[in-house]
Tab-separated table of C-alpha atoms in Angstrom:
chain	number	residue	atom	x	y	z
A	20	MET	CA	-34.586	-32.105	-51.404
A	21	VAL	CA	-34.378	-31.213	-47.566
A	22	LYS	CA	-32.510	-28.281	-46.847
A	23	ARG	CA	-29.202	-28.970	-44.954
A	24	LYS	CA	-28.824	-27.233	-41.518
A	25	THR	CA	-26.351	-25.328	-40.558
A	26	ASP	CA	-23.589	-25.865	-38.020
A	27	ILE	CA	-24.782	-22.953	-35.664
A	28	TRP	CA	-27.416	-25.901	-34.864
A	29	LEU	CA	-24.411	-28.073	-33.123
A	30	TYR	CA	-23.787	-25.448	-30.035
A	31	PHE	CA	-27.741	-25.412	-29.204
A	32	GLU	CA	-29.946	-27.825	-27.789
A	33	VAL	CA	-33.657	-27.792	-28.618
A	34	LEU	CA	-36.061	-27.758	-25.608
A	35	PRO	CA	-39.177	-29.466	-25.472
A	36	ALA	CA	-42.810	-27.477	-25.642
A	37	GLY	CA	-43.886	-26.335	-22.449
A	38	SER	CA	-47.699	-27.262	-23.625
A	39	SER	CA	-49.557	-27.572	-26.209
A	40	ASN	CA	-50.525	-24.228	-26.892
A	41	GLN	CA	-46.830	-23.358	-27.375
A	42	LYS	CA	-46.443	-21.847	-30.740
A	43	THR	CA	-42.578	-20.815	-30.163
A	44	ILE	CA	-40.026	-23.405	-30.286
A	45	ASN	CA	-36.691	-22.326	-28.074
A	46	VAL	CA	-33.255	-23.457	-27.809
A	47	ARG	CA	-30.682	-22.983	-25.026
A	48	CYS	CA	-27.104	-22.281	-25.516
A	49	LYS	CA	-24.861	-25.238	-24.750
A	50	PHE	CA	-21.878	-22.847	-23.249
A	51	CYS	CA	-23.963	-20.044	-21.592
A	52	LYS	CA	-27.214	-22.088	-20.816
A	53	SER	CA	-29.205	-18.945	-22.314
A	54	VAL	CA	-32.551	-19.613	-23.716
A	55	HIS	CA	-33.734	-18.380	-27.118
A	56	ALA	CA	-36.124	-18.218	-29.601
A	57	LYS	CA	-35.512	-21.193	-32.636
A	58	ASN	CA	-33.997	-18.385	-34.792
A	59	ALA	CA	-30.657	-19.214	-36.733
A	60	THR	CA	-29.932	-15.591	-37.133
A	61	ARG	CA	-30.315	-14.964	-33.352
A	62	MET	CA	-28.559	-17.593	-32.665
A	63	LYS	CA	-25.392	-16.753	-34.602
A	64	SER	CA	-25.861	-13.259	-33.500
A	65	HIS	CA	-25.869	-14.826	-29.443
A	66	LEU	CA	-22.960	-17.368	-30.320
A	67	GLN	CA	-20.891	-14.019	-31.687
A	68	GLN	CA	-21.698	-12.099	-28.499
A	69	CYS	CA	-21.378	-14.542	-25.839
A	70	THR	CA	-18.575	-14.539	-23.422
A	71	TYR	CA	-18.412	-18.274	-22.981
A	72	VAL	CA	-18.069	-19.479	-26.798
A	73	PRO	CA	-14.378	-20.531	-27.639
A	74	HIS	CA	-12.721	-17.584	-29.982
A	75	MET	CA	-12.597	-20.234	-32.794
A	76	ILE	CA	-16.403	-21.154	-32.707
A	77	LYS	CA	-16.735	-17.217	-33.238
A	78	LEU	CA	-14.322	-16.929	-35.931
A	79	LYS	CA	-16.271	-19.755	-37.785
A	80	PHE	CA	-19.551	-17.926	-38.105
A	81	ASN	CA	-18.049	-14.150	-38.480
A	82	ILE	CA	-18.559	-14.319	-42.267
A	83	LEU	CA	-17.690	-11.109	-44.284
A	84	THR	CA	-21.267	-9.709	-46.182
A	85	PRO	CA	-20.990	-8.645	-49.542
A	86	LYS	CA	-21.446	-4.816	-48.061
A	87	SER	CA	-18.059	-5.057	-46.961
A	88	LYS	CA	-16.337	-1.711	-47.548
A	89	GLY	CA	-14.996	-1.157	-50.812
A	90	ASN	CA	-16.851	-4.059	-52.558
A	91	HIS	CA	-19.977	-3.208	-54.442
A	92	SER	CA	-20.270	-6.516	-56.667
A	93	LYS	CA	-23.518	-8.436	-56.545
A	94	PHE	CA	-21.577	-12.077	-56.084
A	95	PRO	CA	-18.991	-12.207	-53.061
A	96	PHE	CA	-16.781	-14.268	-55.364
A	97	GLU	CA	-16.807	-11.577	-58.048
A	98	THR	CA	-14.363	-9.445	-56.763
A	99	SER	CA	-11.928	-12.511	-55.396
A	100	MET	CA	-11.911	-13.375	-59.068
A	101	LYS	CA	-11.383	-10.030	-60.650
A	102	LYS	CA	-8.013	-9.266	-58.593
A	103	THR	CA	-6.893	-12.931	-59.444
A	104	THR	CA	-7.344	-12.572	-63.005
A	105	SER	CA	-6.037	-8.868	-63.210
A	106	ALA	CA	-3.048	-9.910	-61.411
A	107	LYS	CA	-2.602	-12.706	-63.613
A	108	LEU	CA	-2.998	-10.725	-66.928
A	109	ASP	CA	-0.438	-7.911	-65.202
A	110	ASN	CA	2.209	-10.500	-65.264
A	111	ASP	CA	1.498	-11.521	-68.545
A	112	ASN	CA	1.181	-8.426	-70.004
A	113	THR	CA	-2.190	-9.050	-71.340
A	114	ASP	CA	-4.728	-6.282	-72.721
A	115	ALA	CA	-7.287	-5.208	-69.529
A	116	ALA	CA	-10.055	-6.024	-72.315
A	117	CYS	CA	-9.645	-9.757	-71.970
A	118	THR	CA	-9.896	-9.650	-68.206
A	119	SER	CA	-13.460	-8.354	-68.667
A	120	SER	CA	-14.151	-10.962	-71.239
A	121	THR	CA	-13.156	-13.906	-68.957
A	122	VAL	CA	-14.589	-12.951	-65.663
A	123	SER	CA	-17.874	-12.537	-67.845
A	124	THR	CA	-17.372	-15.926	-68.934
A	125	ALA	CA	-16.444	-17.603	-65.810
A	126	SER	CA	-19.544	-15.946	-63.865
A	127	THR	CA	-22.345	-16.993	-66.681
A	128	SER	CA	-21.225	-19.853	-67.913
A	129	ALA	CA	-23.639	-22.439	-66.182
A	130	SER	CA	-24.693	-23.813	-69.255
A	131	ASP	CA	-21.112	-24.786	-70.027
A	132	ASN	CA	-21.486	-26.803	-66.677
A	133	ILE	CA	-18.470	-24.805	-65.394
A	134	HIS	CA	-19.013	-24.751	-61.752
A	135	VAL	CA	-17.205	-21.824	-59.507
A	136	GLU	CA	-17.228	-22.702	-55.596
A	137	THR	CA	-17.974	-19.612	-53.508
A	138	PRO	CA	-15.117	-18.750	-50.971
A	139	VAL	CA	-16.082	-18.270	-47.369
A	140	TYR	CA	-14.155	-15.338	-45.965
A	141	THR	CA	-13.603	-15.257	-42.439
A	142	LYS	CA	-12.957	-12.470	-40.383
A	143	ILE	CA	-10.085	-11.951	-38.564
A	144	ASN	CA	-9.738	-9.494	-35.421
A	145	ARG	CA	-6.756	-7.655	-35.096
A	146	ILE	CA	-5.354	-6.202	-31.799
A	147	GLN	CA	-5.983	-2.737	-33.354
A	148	SER	CA	-9.652	-3.150	-33.641
A	149	PHE	CA	-10.218	-4.774	-30.103
A	150	CYS	CA	-12.286	-2.874	-27.920
A	151	ASP	CA	-12.074	-3.827	-24.068
A	152	ARG	CA	-15.089	-3.623	-22.296
A	153	MET	CA	-16.068	-4.211	-18.245
A	154	THR	CA	-19.352	-4.088	-16.768
A	155	HIS	CA	-19.919	-2.285	-13.795
A	156	GLU	CA	-19.491	-5.055	-11.478
A	157	GLN	CA	-16.291	-6.143	-12.829
A	158	ASN	CA	-15.022	-2.301	-12.349
A	159	ASN	CA	-16.001	-2.762	-9.001
A	160	GLU	CA	-14.263	-6.192	-8.186
A	161	LEU	CA	-10.855	-4.746	-9.225
A	162	ASN	CA	-11.717	-1.655	-7.251
A	163	ILE	CA	-11.975	-3.975	-4.399
A	164	LEU	CA	-8.870	-6.045	-4.966
A	165	LEU	CA	-7.026	-2.825	-5.551
A	166	ALA	CA	-8.020	-1.059	-2.195
A	167	ARG	CA	-7.120	-3.993	-0.292
A	168	ALA	CA	-3.704	-4.188	-1.618
A	169	ILE	CA	-3.293	-0.179	-0.817
A	170	TYR	CA	-4.360	-0.630	2.927
A	171	THR	CA	-2.332	-3.900	3.335
A	172	SER	CA	0.903	-2.356	2.013
A	173	SER	CA	0.172	1.043	3.741
A	174	ALA	CA	0.395	3.031	0.128
A	175	PRO	CA	-0.970	6.576	0.080
A	176	HIS	CA	-4.643	6.818	-1.293
A	177	SER	CA	-3.215	9.251	-3.628
A	178	ILE	CA	-1.804	6.762	-5.535
A	179	THR	CA	-4.536	6.538	-8.068
A	180	GLU	CA	-4.092	10.097	-9.007
A	181	ASN	CA	-0.328	10.003	-10.014
A	182	GLU	CA	-0.339	10.048	-13.774
A	183	ASP	CA	2.448	7.264	-14.042
A	184	TRP	CA	0.300	4.996	-12.474
A	185	LYS	CA	-3.296	6.179	-14.199
A	186	LEU	CA	-0.838	5.364	-17.648
A	187	PHE	CA	0.383	2.151	-16.256
A	188	PHE	CA	-3.225	0.717	-15.212
A	189	LYS	CA	-4.313	2.134	-18.692
A	190	LYS	CA	-2.126	-0.223	-20.591
A	191	ILE	CA	-3.228	-2.999	-18.535
A	192	ARG	CA	-6.788	-2.906	-18.915
A	193	PRO	CA	-8.099	0.566	-21.102
A	194	SER	CA	-11.616	0.101	-19.886
A	195	TYR	CA	-10.849	-0.142	-16.343
A	196	THR	CA	-11.652	3.335	-14.191
A	197	LEU	CA	-9.453	3.752	-11.387
A	198	PRO	CA	-10.930	4.506	-7.903
A	199	SER	CA	-10.642	7.936	-6.651
A	200	ARG	CA	-8.800	9.092	-3.297
A	201	TYR	CA	-12.006	9.847	-1.720
A	202	MET	CA	-13.708	6.635	-2.915
A	203	LEU	CA	-10.343	4.703	-1.083
A	204	SER	CA	-10.732	6.964	1.754
A	205	ASN	CA	-14.512	6.135	2.214
A	206	ARG	CA	-16.852	3.671	0.898
A	207	LEU	CA	-14.003	1.405	-0.238
A	208	LEU	CA	-12.450	1.397	3.402
A	209	THR	CA	-16.120	0.896	4.817
A	210	GLU	CA	-16.666	-2.111	2.924
A	211	GLU	CA	-13.230	-3.239	3.528
A	212	TYR	CA	-13.449	-2.714	7.107
A	213	GLU	CA	-17.030	-4.652	7.167
A	214	ARG	CA	-15.990	-7.591	5.128
A	215	VAL	CA	-12.898	-7.885	7.664
A	216	GLU	CA	-14.905	-7.714	10.717
A	217	VAL	CA	-17.384	-10.406	9.596
A	218	GLN	CA	-14.661	-12.562	9.117
A	219	VAL	CA	-12.980	-11.738	12.568
A	220	ASN	CA	-16.331	-12.703	14.287
A	221	ASP	CA	-17.095	-15.850	12.077
A	222	LYS	CA	-13.732	-16.985	13.242
A	223	ILE	CA	-14.275	-16.373	16.772
A	224	LYS	CA	-18.051	-17.797	17.077
A	225	GLN	CA	-16.439	-21.188	15.511
A	226	ALA	CA	-13.833	-21.353	17.904
A	227	ASP	CA	-14.008	-23.362	21.138
A	228	ASN	CA	-11.519	-21.698	23.407
A	229	LEU	CA	-10.379	-18.278	23.517
A	230	SER	CA	-7.661	-16.326	25.012
A	231	LEU	CA	-7.675	-12.197	25.569
A	232	GLN	CA	-4.501	-10.126	24.814
A	233	CYS	CA	-4.115	-6.564	25.820
A	234	ASP	CA	-1.584	-4.236	25.563
A	235	GLY	CA	-1.077	-0.345	25.916
A	236	TRP	CA	0.995	1.888	23.702
A	237	SER	CA	1.420	5.133	21.709
A	238	ASN	CA	0.758	5.680	18.173
A	239	LEU	CA	2.202	7.426	15.415
A	240	ARG	CA	0.233	10.812	16.641
A	241	ASN	CA	1.793	10.032	19.920
A	242	GLU	CA	-2.126	9.144	21.181
A	243	SER	CA	-2.183	6.559	23.989
A	244	VAL	CA	-4.110	3.534	22.866
A	245	ILE	CA	-5.083	0.060	24.167
A	246	ASN	CA	-5.401	-2.891	22.200
A	247	PHE	CA	-7.311	-5.957	22.276
A	248	ILE	CA	-6.161	-9.180	20.405
A	249	VAL	CA	-8.246	-12.479	20.897
A	250	THR	CA	-6.536	-16.009	19.910
A	251	THR	CA	-8.464	-18.750	18.620
A	252	PRO	CA	-5.522	-19.690	18.857
A	253	GLU	CA	-4.858	-17.638	15.349
A	254	PRO	CA	-4.365	-13.991	16.735
A	255	LEU	CA	-7.380	-11.848	15.791
A	256	PHE	CA	-7.424	-7.861	16.029
A	257	VAL	CA	-10.919	-6.924	17.638
A	258	LYS	CA	-10.433	-3.657	19.438
A	259	SER	CA	-8.282	-0.506	19.616
A	260	VAL	CA	-9.333	2.014	22.380
A	261	LEU	CA	-7.986	5.978	22.035
A	262	THR	CA	-8.123	6.650	25.783
A	263	LYS	CA	-7.488	10.328	25.530
A	264	ALA	CA	-7.191	12.015	28.631
A	265	GLU	CA	-8.343	8.933	30.287
A	266	LYS	CA	-5.797	7.700	32.807
A	267	HIS	CA	-5.018	4.254	32.802
A	268	THR	CA	-6.167	3.128	36.067
A	269	ALA	CA	-6.630	-0.556	36.938
A	270	GLU	CA	-10.494	0.010	37.080
A	271	TYR	CA	-10.581	1.504	33.557
A	272	ILE	CA	-8.423	-1.355	32.077
A	273	THR	CA	-11.033	-3.436	33.902
A	274	LYS	CA	-13.762	-2.038	32.562
A	275	LEU	CA	-12.318	-2.558	28.887
A	276	MET	CA	-11.315	-6.074	29.117
A	277	VAL	CA	-14.935	-6.856	30.487
A	278	GLU	CA	-16.749	-5.065	27.451
A	279	VAL	CA	-14.643	-7.669	25.313
A	280	LEU	CA	-15.395	-10.811	27.339
A	281	GLU	CA	-18.993	-10.120	27.386
A	282	GLU	CA	-19.170	-9.267	23.439
A	283	TYR	CA	-17.937	-12.755	22.645
A	284	GLY	CA	-19.023	-14.666	25.614
A	285	PRO	CA	-16.871	-14.563	29.154
A	286	LYS	CA	-17.239	-18.733	29.090
A	287	LYS	CA	-15.549	-19.104	25.970
A	288	PHE	CA	-12.280	-17.243	27.325
A	289	PHE	CA	-9.950	-19.428	29.472
A	290	ALA	CA	-6.994	-17.040	29.977
A	291	ILE	CA	-5.932	-13.085	29.536
A	292	VAL	CA	-2.773	-11.847	28.591
A	293	THR	CA	-1.106	-8.590	29.565
A	294	ASP	CA	2.391	-6.864	30.118
A	295	ASN	CA	3.978	-7.108	33.668
A	296	ALA	CA	2.564	-3.543	34.150
A	297	LYS	CA	1.064	-3.111	37.488
A	298	ASN	CA	-2.338	-1.379	36.513
A	299	MET	CA	-2.625	-4.156	34.008
A	300	ARG	CA	-1.633	-6.698	36.590
A	301	LYS	CA	-4.130	-5.317	39.425
A	302	ALA	CA	-7.166	-5.330	36.469
A	303	VAL	CA	-6.532	-8.882	35.430
A	304	ARG	CA	-6.820	-9.571	39.473
A	305	GLN	CA	-10.339	-8.050	39.040
A	306	CYS	CA	-11.268	-9.989	36.231
A	307	GLU	CA	-10.372	-13.278	37.806
A	308	GLU	CA	-12.566	-12.216	40.607
A	309	MET	CA	-15.391	-11.702	38.495
A	310	TYR	CA	-14.904	-14.437	35.894
A	311	PRO	CA	-12.965	-17.287	38.366
A	312	HIS	CA	-12.676	-19.816	35.362
A	313	LEU	CA	-10.141	-17.678	33.897
A	314	VAL	CA	-6.275	-18.116	34.069
A	315	SER	CA	-3.684	-15.173	33.686
A	316	TYR	CA	0.305	-14.998	32.947
A	317	GLY	CA	2.230	-12.289	31.582
A	318	CYS	CA	3.452	-12.057	27.947
A	319	LEU	CA	6.516	-14.070	27.388
A	320	ALA	CA	8.314	-12.079	24.777
A	321	HIS	CA	7.892	-8.544	26.941
A	322	THR	CA	9.246	-10.743	29.808
A	323	LEU	CA	12.228	-11.964	27.997
A	324	HIS	CA	12.810	-8.174	26.602
A	325	LEU	CA	12.967	-7.277	30.248
A	326	LEU	CA	15.794	-9.774	31.090
A	327	CYS	CA	17.742	-8.357	28.011
A	328	SER	CA	17.442	-4.825	29.727
A	329	ASP	CA	18.297	-6.688	33.103
A	330	ILE	CA	21.514	-7.676	31.964
A	331	LEU	CA	22.553	-4.700	29.899
A	332	LYS	CA	21.386	-2.564	32.877
A	333	LEU	CA	24.736	-4.353	34.995
A	334	SER	CA	27.372	-1.593	35.883
A	335	SER	CA	30.390	-3.230	33.423
A	336	ILE	CA	28.104	-4.031	30.543
A	337	GLU	CA	26.637	-0.307	31.193
A	338	THR	CA	29.887	1.175	30.677
A	339	HIS	CA	30.824	-0.714	27.653
A	340	LEU	CA	27.338	-0.290	25.784
A	341	PRO	CA	28.244	3.726	25.441
A	342	HIS	CA	31.661	2.506	23.411
A	343	ILE	CA	29.837	0.616	20.825
A	344	ILE	CA	27.218	3.145	20.400
A	345	HIS	CA	29.510	6.184	20.033
A	346	ILE	CA	31.634	4.054	17.254
A	347	VAL	CA	28.285	3.525	15.349
A	348	LYS	CA	27.387	7.198	15.744
A	349	THR	CA	31.170	8.618	14.761
A	350	ILE	CA	30.674	6.612	11.588
A	351	ASN	CA	27.077	7.274	10.378
A	352	GLN	CA	27.176	10.629	11.531
A	353	CYS	CA	30.389	11.878	9.230
A	354	GLN	CA	29.468	11.214	5.221
A	355	VAL	CA	33.669	11.226	4.950
A	356	LEU	CA	33.796	8.111	7.498
A	357	ARG	CA	30.422	6.528	6.162
A	358	ALA	CA	31.520	6.824	2.425
A	359	GLN	CA	35.142	5.194	3.484
A	360	PHE	CA	33.376	2.779	5.561
A	361	THR	CA	31.030	1.660	2.552
A	362	GLU	CA	33.689	1.577	0.009
A	363	ILE	CA	36.034	-0.706	2.417
A	364	ARG	CA	32.819	-2.733	3.061
A	365	ASN	CA	31.998	-3.362	-0.652
A	366	GLU	CA	35.657	-4.415	-1.170
A	367	MET	CA	35.583	-7.081	1.364
A	368	LYS	CA	32.594	-8.384	0.393
A	369	CYS	CA	30.649	-7.591	3.850
A	370	ARG	CA	26.799	-7.269	3.365
A	371	VAL	CA	26.412	-6.075	7.139
A	372	SER	CA	25.539	-2.146	7.980
A	373	LEU	CA	25.896	-0.427	11.105
A	374	SER	CA	22.971	-0.003	13.456
A	375	LEU	CA	21.945	1.752	16.520
A	376	PRO	CA	19.687	0.259	19.318
A	377	VAL	CA	16.092	1.270	19.646
A	378	LYS	CA	14.625	1.410	23.386
A	379	THR	CA	11.418	0.159	22.291
A	380	ARG	CA	12.514	-2.466	19.989
A	381	TRP	CA	13.215	-5.946	20.875
A	382	GLY	CA	16.360	-7.136	20.911
A	383	SER	CA	17.825	-4.239	18.948
A	384	HIS	CA	20.588	-3.970	21.518
A	385	VAL	CA	21.937	-7.586	19.975
A	386	LYS	CA	21.641	-6.558	16.552
A	387	CYS	CA	23.782	-3.331	17.160
A	388	LEU	CA	26.367	-5.555	18.912
A	389	GLN	CA	26.165	-8.580	15.941
A	390	ASP	CA	26.687	-5.689	13.144
A	391	LEU	CA	29.494	-4.321	14.940
A	392	THR	CA	31.130	-7.522	15.297
A	393	LYS	CA	30.787	-8.780	12.155
A	394	CYS	CA	32.056	-5.493	10.597
A	395	LYS	CA	35.250	-5.909	12.689
A	396	SER	CA	37.543	-6.495	9.990
A	397	VAL	CA	36.450	-3.231	7.892
A	398	LEU	CA	36.353	-0.901	10.779
A	399	GLN	CA	39.832	-2.018	12.143
A	400	ARG	CA	41.240	-1.294	8.228
A	401	LEU	CA	39.427	2.069	8.349
A	402	ALA	CA	41.281	3.080	11.884
A	403	ILE	CA	44.723	2.626	10.061
A	404	SER	CA	43.754	4.526	7.017
A	405	PRO	CA	46.502	6.680	5.987
A	406	ASP	CA	44.101	9.524	4.984
A	407	LYS	CA	44.716	12.497	7.870
A	408	THR	CA	41.124	13.693	7.709
A	409	ILE	CA	40.097	10.280	8.095
A	410	GLN	CA	42.539	9.761	11.212
A	411	ASP	CA	40.980	13.098	12.495
A	412	ARG	CA	37.360	12.444	12.410
A	413	ILE	CA	37.945	8.979	13.839
A	414	ARG	CA	40.422	9.469	16.708
A	415	SER	CA	38.142	9.288	19.309
A	416	ALA	CA	36.932	5.555	18.297
A	417	LYS	CA	40.171	4.322	16.951
A	418	ALA	CA	41.523	3.015	20.675
A	419	ASN	CA	38.674	0.688	20.987
A	420	LEU	CA	38.712	-0.212	17.333
A	421	LEU	CA	42.217	-1.497	17.679
A	422	ASP	CA	41.832	-3.034	21.143
A	423	GLU	CA	41.171	-6.967	21.107
A	424	GLY	CA	39.762	-7.156	24.487
A	425	PHE	CA	37.162	-4.586	23.264
A	426	TRP	CA	35.713	-7.119	20.621
A	427	ILE	CA	36.076	-10.464	22.438
A	428	ASN	CA	33.972	-8.845	25.390
A	429	SER	CA	31.496	-7.624	22.737
A	430	SER	CA	31.628	-10.979	20.630
A	431	ALA	CA	30.775	-12.412	24.586
A	432	LEU	CA	27.715	-10.153	25.192
A	433	VAL	CA	26.171	-11.294	21.745
A	434	GLU	CA	26.614	-14.991	22.844
A	435	LEU	CA	25.205	-14.030	26.215
A	436	LEU	CA	22.084	-12.180	24.927
A	437	LYS	CA	21.442	-13.897	21.445
A	438	PRO	CA	19.176	-16.690	22.490
A	439	ILE	CA	17.233	-14.527	24.393
A	440	THR	CA	16.305	-12.440	21.441
A	441	GLU	CA	15.581	-15.412	19.620
A	442	ALA	CA	13.408	-16.930	21.948
A	443	ILE	CA	11.544	-13.661	21.748
A	444	THR	CA	11.064	-13.947	18.333
A	445	ARG	CA	9.828	-17.966	18.300
A	446	LEU	CA	7.464	-17.254	21.012
A	447	GLU	CA	5.951	-13.755	19.802
A	448	GLY	CA	5.243	-15.404	16.433
A	449	ASP	CA	1.299	-16.041	15.348
A	450	SER	CA	1.662	-20.019	15.814
A	451	SER	CA	0.504	-21.693	19.210
A	452	SER	CA	3.729	-21.828	21.329
A	453	ILE	CA	2.750	-22.258	25.044
A	454	HIS	CA	4.057	-25.637	25.428
A	455	LEU	CA	7.690	-24.320	24.460
A	456	VAL	CA	7.848	-22.090	27.362
A	457	CYS	CA	9.259	-24.408	29.856
A	458	GLU	CA	12.260	-25.477	27.641
A	459	THR	CA	12.975	-22.296	26.381
A	460	PHE	CA	13.495	-21.103	29.573
A	461	ALA	CA	15.687	-24.134	30.692
A	462	LYS	CA	17.926	-23.293	27.379
A	463	ILE	CA	18.218	-19.845	28.239
A	464	GLY	CA	19.389	-20.384	32.004
A	465	SER	CA	21.973	-22.936	31.067
A	466	ASN	CA	23.431	-20.463	28.500
A	467	ILE	CA	23.256	-17.618	30.857
A	468	SER	CA	25.262	-19.866	33.349
A	469	THR	CA	27.917	-21.079	30.617
A	470	HIS	CA	28.524	-17.148	29.020
A	471	LEU	CA	28.696	-15.187	32.123
A	472	GLU	CA	31.947	-16.301	32.615
A	473	CYS	CA	33.144	-15.131	29.256
A	474	VAL	CA	31.793	-11.673	30.026
A	475	LYS	CA	33.948	-9.270	31.848
A	476	LEU	CA	31.475	-8.840	34.801
A	477	LYS	CA	32.123	-8.831	38.740
A	478	ASP	CA	31.054	-11.629	40.970
A	479	CYS	CA	28.441	-9.788	42.326
A	480	GLU	CA	27.309	-8.839	38.966
A	481	LYS	CA	27.165	-12.094	37.834
A	482	THR	CA	25.555	-13.350	41.221
A	483	GLU	CA	22.610	-10.326	40.234
A	484	ALA	CA	22.113	-11.867	36.635
A	485	MET	CA	21.630	-15.075	37.758
A	486	ASP	CA	19.207	-13.697	40.797
A	487	LYS	CA	17.070	-11.456	37.776
A	488	PHE	CA	16.975	-14.661	35.348
A	489	ILE	CA	15.438	-16.884	38.282
A	490	SER	CA	12.995	-13.782	39.140
A	491	ARG	CA	11.781	-13.096	35.496
A	492	LYS	CA	11.594	-17.093	35.272
A	493	GLU	CA	9.553	-17.614	38.623
A	494	TYR	CA	6.890	-14.476	37.174
A	495	ALA	CA	6.536	-16.268	33.561
A	496	LEU	CA	6.137	-19.658	34.399
A	497	GLN	CA	2.595	-20.453	35.514
A	498	PRO	CA	0.890	-23.857	36.127
A	499	ILE	CA	-0.606	-23.564	32.530
A	500	HIS	CA	2.787	-23.538	31.034
A	501	PHE	CA	3.842	-26.612	33.267
A	502	ALA	CA	0.664	-28.375	32.170
A	503	ALA	CA	0.903	-27.372	28.144
A	504	ASP	CA	4.653	-29.160	28.625
A	505	VAL	CA	3.476	-32.335	29.883
A	506	PHE	CA	0.798	-32.682	27.418
A	507	SER	CA	3.007	-31.634	24.350
């Protein structure tokens, strides 16, 4: 009788012989496609170790052997029968000698045609015996992903040295080895920079048309920095220059601009965008002389921010703003007032906090005004509090808080400036919005004409505000904006 093949062959395919002289027959795993010699034992061993094999198939071939711990019986079924018979006799209070006799009869009664089927034991892996393993490549891949998350979230590099973070990762993946602080600050950071640099260069090479954006500011260490961004139209950060002791002359800025233009090909660029500083405007004109095909225009977000500043500098408004700032500081800088303000705010289910304007933060003056007007009821309740301590601390701001004219003027200022700050948010986004510029200025002009009448201003101040708007509009709108508006 031909011996039946085991089920192990279901998961391998026999490969044809490469030549007539080949003695060894090879088989290929159907899961991972690896090639092995035709040997059932080795094939079974491969299935148990292959990571592509389903868990149920591994269990099928993971059979307990007679060498299992605590089992010294010659036959794998004998121990089971002893246990079963022993348990049965214990229940019936039978003598132990009968147990031996019964087992002996069951195991040696082949002449009586008694067939005992040998049970197949399947080994079940428990979670306690599971051993987590990870290759060097897998560990490095996780290091890269973790490093990227740390860089993009501005988390400290020392996070991987914190004992609680170590415990957290140990629970998630015991075999994973966290990168050191040194590795995050050196090799992984360099590799991530190179990866992003390659991506940026590829996107710029694939783009047909480019524009260059240039802006100067100070970093956290108060060092002078000039940044360059190339738009495809997707904005891509390409260069940051620490100017150190170098003066920001037009010639110096022109030199930096030319370096970027030449690096990526000046013929692919069609526009340069800068702020309204005189040195920037002069540098752009020099670039236009060197590359006649270039056009230039000012940063629209910066221009609208300057328009906001122009309106805030009107005498009547400039007198009104200090009262608002004084109220905010009075509340925020006094622990008693701040605690009482928070209590009343929570009671009235108001979720707005008071904020101060920041000179370099676009729209922060409008936000300060908005927050104050939204907290009107809370502040007025605070102003009439019977508590003597609160009355002593809020006395300097109480008159304005209870003056309805003060609130009407503040609300009118919000309505006047809010469309400008909303336009800044819309135009400074990453999406292409050059076709919206003409429409945006038309709406802002209409809003200013309407709401100037609601703000407490002199006639000469209203005229000055409109003149400032027209001046900013004429500077901002260039032929390229009108063309974009037509084609949109």
